[in-house]
Coordinates of C-alpha atoms in Angstrom, one line a residue:
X1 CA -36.7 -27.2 -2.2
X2 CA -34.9 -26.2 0.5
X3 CA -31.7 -24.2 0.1
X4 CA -28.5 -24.8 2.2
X5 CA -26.2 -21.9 2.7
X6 CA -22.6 -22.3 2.0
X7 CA -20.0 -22.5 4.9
X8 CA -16.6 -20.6 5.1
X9 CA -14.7 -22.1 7.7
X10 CA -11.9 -20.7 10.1
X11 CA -10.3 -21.3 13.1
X12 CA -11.8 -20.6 17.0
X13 CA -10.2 -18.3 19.8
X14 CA -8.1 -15.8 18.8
X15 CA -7.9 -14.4 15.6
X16 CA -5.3 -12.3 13.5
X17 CA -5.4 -10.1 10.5
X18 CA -4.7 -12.6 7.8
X19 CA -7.7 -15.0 7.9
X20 CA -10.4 -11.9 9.0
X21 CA -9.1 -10.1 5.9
X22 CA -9.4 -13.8 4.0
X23 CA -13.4 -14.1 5.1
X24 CA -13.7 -10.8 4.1
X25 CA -12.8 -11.4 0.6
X26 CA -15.0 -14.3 0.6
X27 CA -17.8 -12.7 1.8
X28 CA -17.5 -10.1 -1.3
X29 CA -17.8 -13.0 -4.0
X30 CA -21.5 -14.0 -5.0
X31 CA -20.9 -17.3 -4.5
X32 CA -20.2 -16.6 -0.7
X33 CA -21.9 -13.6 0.0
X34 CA -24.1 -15.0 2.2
X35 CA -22.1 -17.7 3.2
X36 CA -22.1 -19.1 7.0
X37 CA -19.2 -18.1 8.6
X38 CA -18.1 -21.5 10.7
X39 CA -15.4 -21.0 13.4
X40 CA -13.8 -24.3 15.1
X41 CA -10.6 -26.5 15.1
X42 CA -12.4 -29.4 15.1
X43 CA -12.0 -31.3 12.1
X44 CA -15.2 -32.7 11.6
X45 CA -16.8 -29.1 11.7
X46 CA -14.5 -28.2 9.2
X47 CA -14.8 -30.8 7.0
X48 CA -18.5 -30.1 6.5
X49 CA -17.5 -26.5 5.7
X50 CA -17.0 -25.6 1.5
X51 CA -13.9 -23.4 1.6
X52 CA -11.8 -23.4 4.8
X53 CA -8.8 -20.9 5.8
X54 CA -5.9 -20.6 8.1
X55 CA -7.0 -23.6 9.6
X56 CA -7.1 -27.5 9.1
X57 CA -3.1 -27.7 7.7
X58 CA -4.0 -28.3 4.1
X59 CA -3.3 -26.1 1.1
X60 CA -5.4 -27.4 -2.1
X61 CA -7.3 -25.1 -4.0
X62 CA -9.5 -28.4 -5.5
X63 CA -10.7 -28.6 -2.3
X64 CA -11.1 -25.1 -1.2
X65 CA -8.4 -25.5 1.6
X66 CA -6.1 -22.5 2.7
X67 CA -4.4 -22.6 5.2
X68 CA -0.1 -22.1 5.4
X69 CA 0.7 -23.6 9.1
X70 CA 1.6 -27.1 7.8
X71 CA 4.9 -28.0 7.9
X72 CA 6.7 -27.7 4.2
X73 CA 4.7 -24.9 3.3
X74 CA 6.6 -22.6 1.6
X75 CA 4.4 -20.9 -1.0
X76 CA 5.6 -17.0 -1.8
X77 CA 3.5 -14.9 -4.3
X78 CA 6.0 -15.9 -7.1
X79 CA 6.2 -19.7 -6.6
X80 CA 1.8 -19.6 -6.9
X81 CA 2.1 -16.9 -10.0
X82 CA 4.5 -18.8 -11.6
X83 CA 7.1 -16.2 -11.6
X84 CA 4.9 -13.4 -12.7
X85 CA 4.5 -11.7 -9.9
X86 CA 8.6 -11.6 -8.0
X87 CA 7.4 -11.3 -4.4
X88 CA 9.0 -13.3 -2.2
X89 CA 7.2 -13.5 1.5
X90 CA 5.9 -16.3 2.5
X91 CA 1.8 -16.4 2.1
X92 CA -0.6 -16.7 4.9
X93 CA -4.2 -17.0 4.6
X94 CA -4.9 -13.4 3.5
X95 CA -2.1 -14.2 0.3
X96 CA -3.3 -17.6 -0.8
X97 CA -7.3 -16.3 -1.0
X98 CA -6.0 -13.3 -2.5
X99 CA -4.0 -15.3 -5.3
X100 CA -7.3 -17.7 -6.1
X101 CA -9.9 -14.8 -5.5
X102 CA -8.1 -11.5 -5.4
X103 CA -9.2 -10.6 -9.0
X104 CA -12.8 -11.6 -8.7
X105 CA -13.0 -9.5 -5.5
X106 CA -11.2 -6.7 -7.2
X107 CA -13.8 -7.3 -10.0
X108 CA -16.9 -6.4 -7.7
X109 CA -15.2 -3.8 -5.7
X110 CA -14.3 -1.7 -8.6
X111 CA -16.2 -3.1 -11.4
X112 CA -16.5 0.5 -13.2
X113 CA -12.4 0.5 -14.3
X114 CA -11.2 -1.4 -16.6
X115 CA -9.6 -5.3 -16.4
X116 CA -6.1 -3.7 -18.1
X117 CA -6.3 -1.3 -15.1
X118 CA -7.7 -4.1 -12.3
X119 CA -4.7 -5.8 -13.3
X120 CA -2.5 -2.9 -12.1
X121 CA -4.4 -2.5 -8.9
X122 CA -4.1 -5.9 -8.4
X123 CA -0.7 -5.8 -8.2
X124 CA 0.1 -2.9 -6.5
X125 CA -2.3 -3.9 -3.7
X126 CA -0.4 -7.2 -3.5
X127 CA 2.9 -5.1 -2.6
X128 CA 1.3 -2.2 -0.8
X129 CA -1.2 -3.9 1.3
X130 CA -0.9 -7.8 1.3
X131 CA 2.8 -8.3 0.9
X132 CA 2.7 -6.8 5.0
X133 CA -0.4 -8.4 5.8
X134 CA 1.4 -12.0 4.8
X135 CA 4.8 -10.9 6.5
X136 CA 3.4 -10.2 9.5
X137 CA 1.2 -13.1 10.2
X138 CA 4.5 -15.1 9.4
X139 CA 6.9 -13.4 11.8
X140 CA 9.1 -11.9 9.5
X141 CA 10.7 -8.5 9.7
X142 CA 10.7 -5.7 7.6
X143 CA 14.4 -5.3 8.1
X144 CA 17.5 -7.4 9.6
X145 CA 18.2 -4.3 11.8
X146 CA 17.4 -3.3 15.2
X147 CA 14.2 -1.2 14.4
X148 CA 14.4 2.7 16.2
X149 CA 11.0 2.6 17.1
X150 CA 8.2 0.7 17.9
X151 CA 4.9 0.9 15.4
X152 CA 2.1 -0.3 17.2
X153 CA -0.2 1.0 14.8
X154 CA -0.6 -1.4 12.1
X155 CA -3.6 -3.0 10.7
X156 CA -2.2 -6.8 11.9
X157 CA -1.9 -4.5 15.6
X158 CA -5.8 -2.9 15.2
X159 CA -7.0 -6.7 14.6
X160 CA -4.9 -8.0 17.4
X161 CA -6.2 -5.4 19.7
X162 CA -9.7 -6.3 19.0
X163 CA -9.2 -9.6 20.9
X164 CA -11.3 -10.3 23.9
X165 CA -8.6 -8.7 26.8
X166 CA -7.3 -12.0 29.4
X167 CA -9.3 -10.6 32.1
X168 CA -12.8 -9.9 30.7
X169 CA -15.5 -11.6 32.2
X170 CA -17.3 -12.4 29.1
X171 CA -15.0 -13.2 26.1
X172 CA -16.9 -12.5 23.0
X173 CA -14.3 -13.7 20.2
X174 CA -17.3 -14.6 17.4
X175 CA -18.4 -11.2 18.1
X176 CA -15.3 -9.6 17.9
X177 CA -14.0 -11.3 14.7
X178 CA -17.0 -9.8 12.9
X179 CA -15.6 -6.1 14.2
X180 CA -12.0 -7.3 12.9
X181 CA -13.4 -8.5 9.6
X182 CA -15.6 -5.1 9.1
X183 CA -11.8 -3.3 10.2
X184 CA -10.5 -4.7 7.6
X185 CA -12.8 -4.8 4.8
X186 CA -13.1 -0.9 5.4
X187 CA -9.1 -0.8 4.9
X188 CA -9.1 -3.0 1.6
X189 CA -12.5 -0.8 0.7
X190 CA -10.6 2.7 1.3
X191 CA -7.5 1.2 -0.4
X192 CA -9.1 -0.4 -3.6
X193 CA -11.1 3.0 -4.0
X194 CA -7.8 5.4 -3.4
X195 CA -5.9 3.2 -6.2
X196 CA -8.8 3.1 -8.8
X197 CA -10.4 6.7 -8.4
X198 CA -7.4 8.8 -7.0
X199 CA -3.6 6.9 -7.7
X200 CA -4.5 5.4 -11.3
X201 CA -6.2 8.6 -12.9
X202 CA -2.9 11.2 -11.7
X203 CA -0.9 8.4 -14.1
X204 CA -1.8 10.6 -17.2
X205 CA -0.6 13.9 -15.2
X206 CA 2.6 12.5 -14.0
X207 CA 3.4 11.2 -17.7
X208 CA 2.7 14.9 -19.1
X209 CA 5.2 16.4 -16.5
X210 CA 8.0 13.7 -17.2
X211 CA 7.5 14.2 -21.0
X212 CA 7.4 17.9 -20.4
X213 CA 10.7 18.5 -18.2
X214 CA 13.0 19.7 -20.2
X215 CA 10.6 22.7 -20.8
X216 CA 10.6 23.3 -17.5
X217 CA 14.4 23.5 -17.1
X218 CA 17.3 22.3 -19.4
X219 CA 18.6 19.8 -17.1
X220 CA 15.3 17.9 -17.1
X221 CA 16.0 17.3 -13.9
X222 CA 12.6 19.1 -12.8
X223 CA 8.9 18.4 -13.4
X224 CA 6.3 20.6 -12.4
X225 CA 2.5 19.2 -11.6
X226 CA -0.6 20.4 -12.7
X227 CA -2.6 18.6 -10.1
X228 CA -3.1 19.4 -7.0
X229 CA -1.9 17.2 -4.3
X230 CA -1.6 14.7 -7.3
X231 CA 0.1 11.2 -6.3
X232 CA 3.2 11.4 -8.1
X233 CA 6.0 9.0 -6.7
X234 CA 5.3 5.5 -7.8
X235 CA 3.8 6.9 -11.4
X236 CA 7.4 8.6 -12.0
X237 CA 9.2 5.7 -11.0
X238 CA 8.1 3.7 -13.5
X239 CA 8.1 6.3 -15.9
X240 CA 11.9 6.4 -15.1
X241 CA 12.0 2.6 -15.2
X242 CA 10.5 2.4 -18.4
X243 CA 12.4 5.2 -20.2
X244 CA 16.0 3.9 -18.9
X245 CA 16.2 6.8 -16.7
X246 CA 15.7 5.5 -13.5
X247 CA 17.0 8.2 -10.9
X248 CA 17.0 11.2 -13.1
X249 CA 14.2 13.4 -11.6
X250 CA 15.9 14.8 -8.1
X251 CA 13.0 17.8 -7.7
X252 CA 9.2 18.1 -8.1
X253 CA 7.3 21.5 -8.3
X254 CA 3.8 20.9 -7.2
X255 CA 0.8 23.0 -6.2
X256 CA -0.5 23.7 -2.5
X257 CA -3.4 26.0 -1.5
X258 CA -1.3 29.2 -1.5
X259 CA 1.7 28.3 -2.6
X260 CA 4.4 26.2 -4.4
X261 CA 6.2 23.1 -3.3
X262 CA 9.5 22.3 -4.1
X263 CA 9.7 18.5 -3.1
X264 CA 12.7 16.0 -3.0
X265 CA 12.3 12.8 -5.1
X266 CA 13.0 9.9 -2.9
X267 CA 15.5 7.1 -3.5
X268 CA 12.9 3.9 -4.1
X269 CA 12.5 1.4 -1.2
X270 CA 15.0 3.5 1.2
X271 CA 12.3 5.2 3.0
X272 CA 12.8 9.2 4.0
X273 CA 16.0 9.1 2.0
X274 CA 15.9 11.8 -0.3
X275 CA 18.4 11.8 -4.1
X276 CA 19.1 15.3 -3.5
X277 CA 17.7 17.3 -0.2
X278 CA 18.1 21.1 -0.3
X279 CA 20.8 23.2 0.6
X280 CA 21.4 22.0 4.0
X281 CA 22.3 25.9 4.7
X282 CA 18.3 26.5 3.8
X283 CA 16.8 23.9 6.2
X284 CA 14.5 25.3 8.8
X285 CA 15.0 28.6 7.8
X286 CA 11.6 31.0 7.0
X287 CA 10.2 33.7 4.9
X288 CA 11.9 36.9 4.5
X289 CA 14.9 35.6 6.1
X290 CA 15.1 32.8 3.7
X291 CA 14.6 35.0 0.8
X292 CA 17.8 36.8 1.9
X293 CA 19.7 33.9 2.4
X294 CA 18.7 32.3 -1.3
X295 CA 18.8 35.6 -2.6
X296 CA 14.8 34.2 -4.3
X297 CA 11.9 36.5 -3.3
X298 CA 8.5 35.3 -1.2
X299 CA 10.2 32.1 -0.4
X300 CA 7.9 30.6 2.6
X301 CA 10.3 27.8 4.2
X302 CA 12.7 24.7 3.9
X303 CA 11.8 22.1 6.1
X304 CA 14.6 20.9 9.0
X305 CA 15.5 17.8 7.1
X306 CA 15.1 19.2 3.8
X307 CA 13.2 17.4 2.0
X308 CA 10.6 20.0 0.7
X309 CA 10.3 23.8 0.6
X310 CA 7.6 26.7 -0.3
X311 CA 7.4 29.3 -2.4
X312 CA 4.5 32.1 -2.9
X313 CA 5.0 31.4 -6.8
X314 CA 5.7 28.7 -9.4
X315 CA 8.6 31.1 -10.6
X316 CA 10.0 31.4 -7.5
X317 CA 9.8 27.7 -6.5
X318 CA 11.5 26.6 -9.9
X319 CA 14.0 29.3 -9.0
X320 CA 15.0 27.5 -5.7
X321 CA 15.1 23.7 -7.2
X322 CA 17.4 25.3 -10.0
X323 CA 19.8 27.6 -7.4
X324 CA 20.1 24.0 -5.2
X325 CA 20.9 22.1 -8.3
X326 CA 23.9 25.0 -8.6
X327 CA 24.2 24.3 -5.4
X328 CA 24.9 20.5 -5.5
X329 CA 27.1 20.9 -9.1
X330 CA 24.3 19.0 -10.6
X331 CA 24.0 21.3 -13.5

């Protein structure tokens, strides 16, 4: 008998991150894998296709229809989860097939961890990679102020940019979608992989340095890591969130190639701001001549701003998140 390939249907012309990422997804599902990939406005193409996105003005997941340019659409990540996930951007294409398909993708693409653990990815790529993806597309900004720079570099901007230019001779938009689709994919890819195989297993390291602080100095106000290079930040934030003691770690003692890094603990969601820089007499200054000033031997620097410093050992790096919690009347 002959076999008729399924069609995944998306709009013509010029194409954005949302629905190239959507397709992608798709495309990772057996039951689409080798799916036709249909792109046209014209709703009688569509209406042959089995699953359409970002096109057509429908949303209804009976039907296989995604798209979030009608008018009324209003659908965030918590009005679809029913509250269980509190996100509160408005979806586009990329959101709603990640919200129907999100965990069977996630179930292909790391199939060797655990659902419990999926689960976890699955959320955290929602507000680390989608939650922007789904902003974006929608016009809304990441803050109500006047932004200091421009950032031209996102992955919404390396899709856009992929567009065939107003002036080429021969625009080529099928064939350039298919670059913007393998762009993406390769992001989601590299992302999926960096949660599963490099931010999920430091969880157990992070856990062992919280429960261990007070060891490391009476105020429990420091940890000290045992990996190197080890993804701490989100891990001890929960870890503070679900101990009650949200805010209590201000420094972090952590491994480099030749040395030891004393690093701030960032206030959550407030971007370079730090809960307790060093000594602001320290910042910028070097080697022996920071030695001196702390009064701490083979210190290597303070960074300007002061977010992190060096030392040659793990004694001496303890020693100067200790003297700058003197410092600050912290102890």
């Amino acid at each position: 008998p002959i076999q008729f390939l399924l069609r995944i249907g998306t709009h013509s012309g010029t194409f954005h991150c949302d629905e190239a990422l959507a397709c992608f997804m798709l495309r990772q599902l057996p039951t689409y894998k080798d799916a036709l990939l249909v792109r046209s406005r014209d709703p009688a193409v569509l209406s042959d296709c089995d699953i359409v996105v970002d096109v057509g003005g429908v949303y209804d997941p009976a039907t296989h229809r995604y798209d979030h340019h009608q008018r009324g659409f209003a659908e965030t990540m918590s009005s679809v989860s029913g509250g269980k996930m509190a996100f509160d951007t408005k979806l586009s294409s990329a959101g709603l097939v990640y919200h129907h398909f999100g965990r069977q993708v996630l179930a292909e693409l790391a199939s060797d961890i655990s659902e419990d653990n999926r689960e976890i990815i699955y959320r955290r790529l929602y507000e680390y990679f989608f939650e922007e993806v789904d902003a974006v597309d929608n016009g809304i900004n990441q803050t109500e102020e006047k932004p200091k720079y421009h950032v031209t570099t996102t992955l919404a901007g390396r899709v856009k940019s992929l567009n065939p230019n107003w002036n080429d001779e021969k625009q080529d938009f099928d064939g350039q979608f298919a670059k913007a689709m393998n762009l993406v994919g390769q992001e989601l890819t590299d992302r999926i992989n960096g949660m599963a195989r490099v931010w999920l297993p430091a969880k157990n390291l992070v856990k062992q340095a919280f429960d261990d602080r007070f060891n490391v100095h009476p105020s429990g106000k420091i940890i000290r890591l045992s990996g190197d290079g080890c993804p701490w930040k989100q891990h001890l934030y929960d870890l503070e969130e679900e101990t009650g003691t949200e805010g209590s770690i201000l420094y972090v003692l952590a491994k480099s190639a030749d040395s030891w890094r004393v690093i701030t603990v960032g206030v959550k969601g407030e971007g370079f701001t730090n809960r307790l820089p060093l000594p602001e007499k320290w910042c910028g200054v070097r080697d022996e001549a920071l030695s001196e000033l702390t009064g701490i031997p083979q210190c290597v620097f303070v960074h300007a701003s002061g977010f992190i410093g060096g030392n040659r050992t793990m004694e001496g790096a303890l020693q100067m998140a200790s003297k700058s919690l003197e410092i600050h009347g912290k102890v």
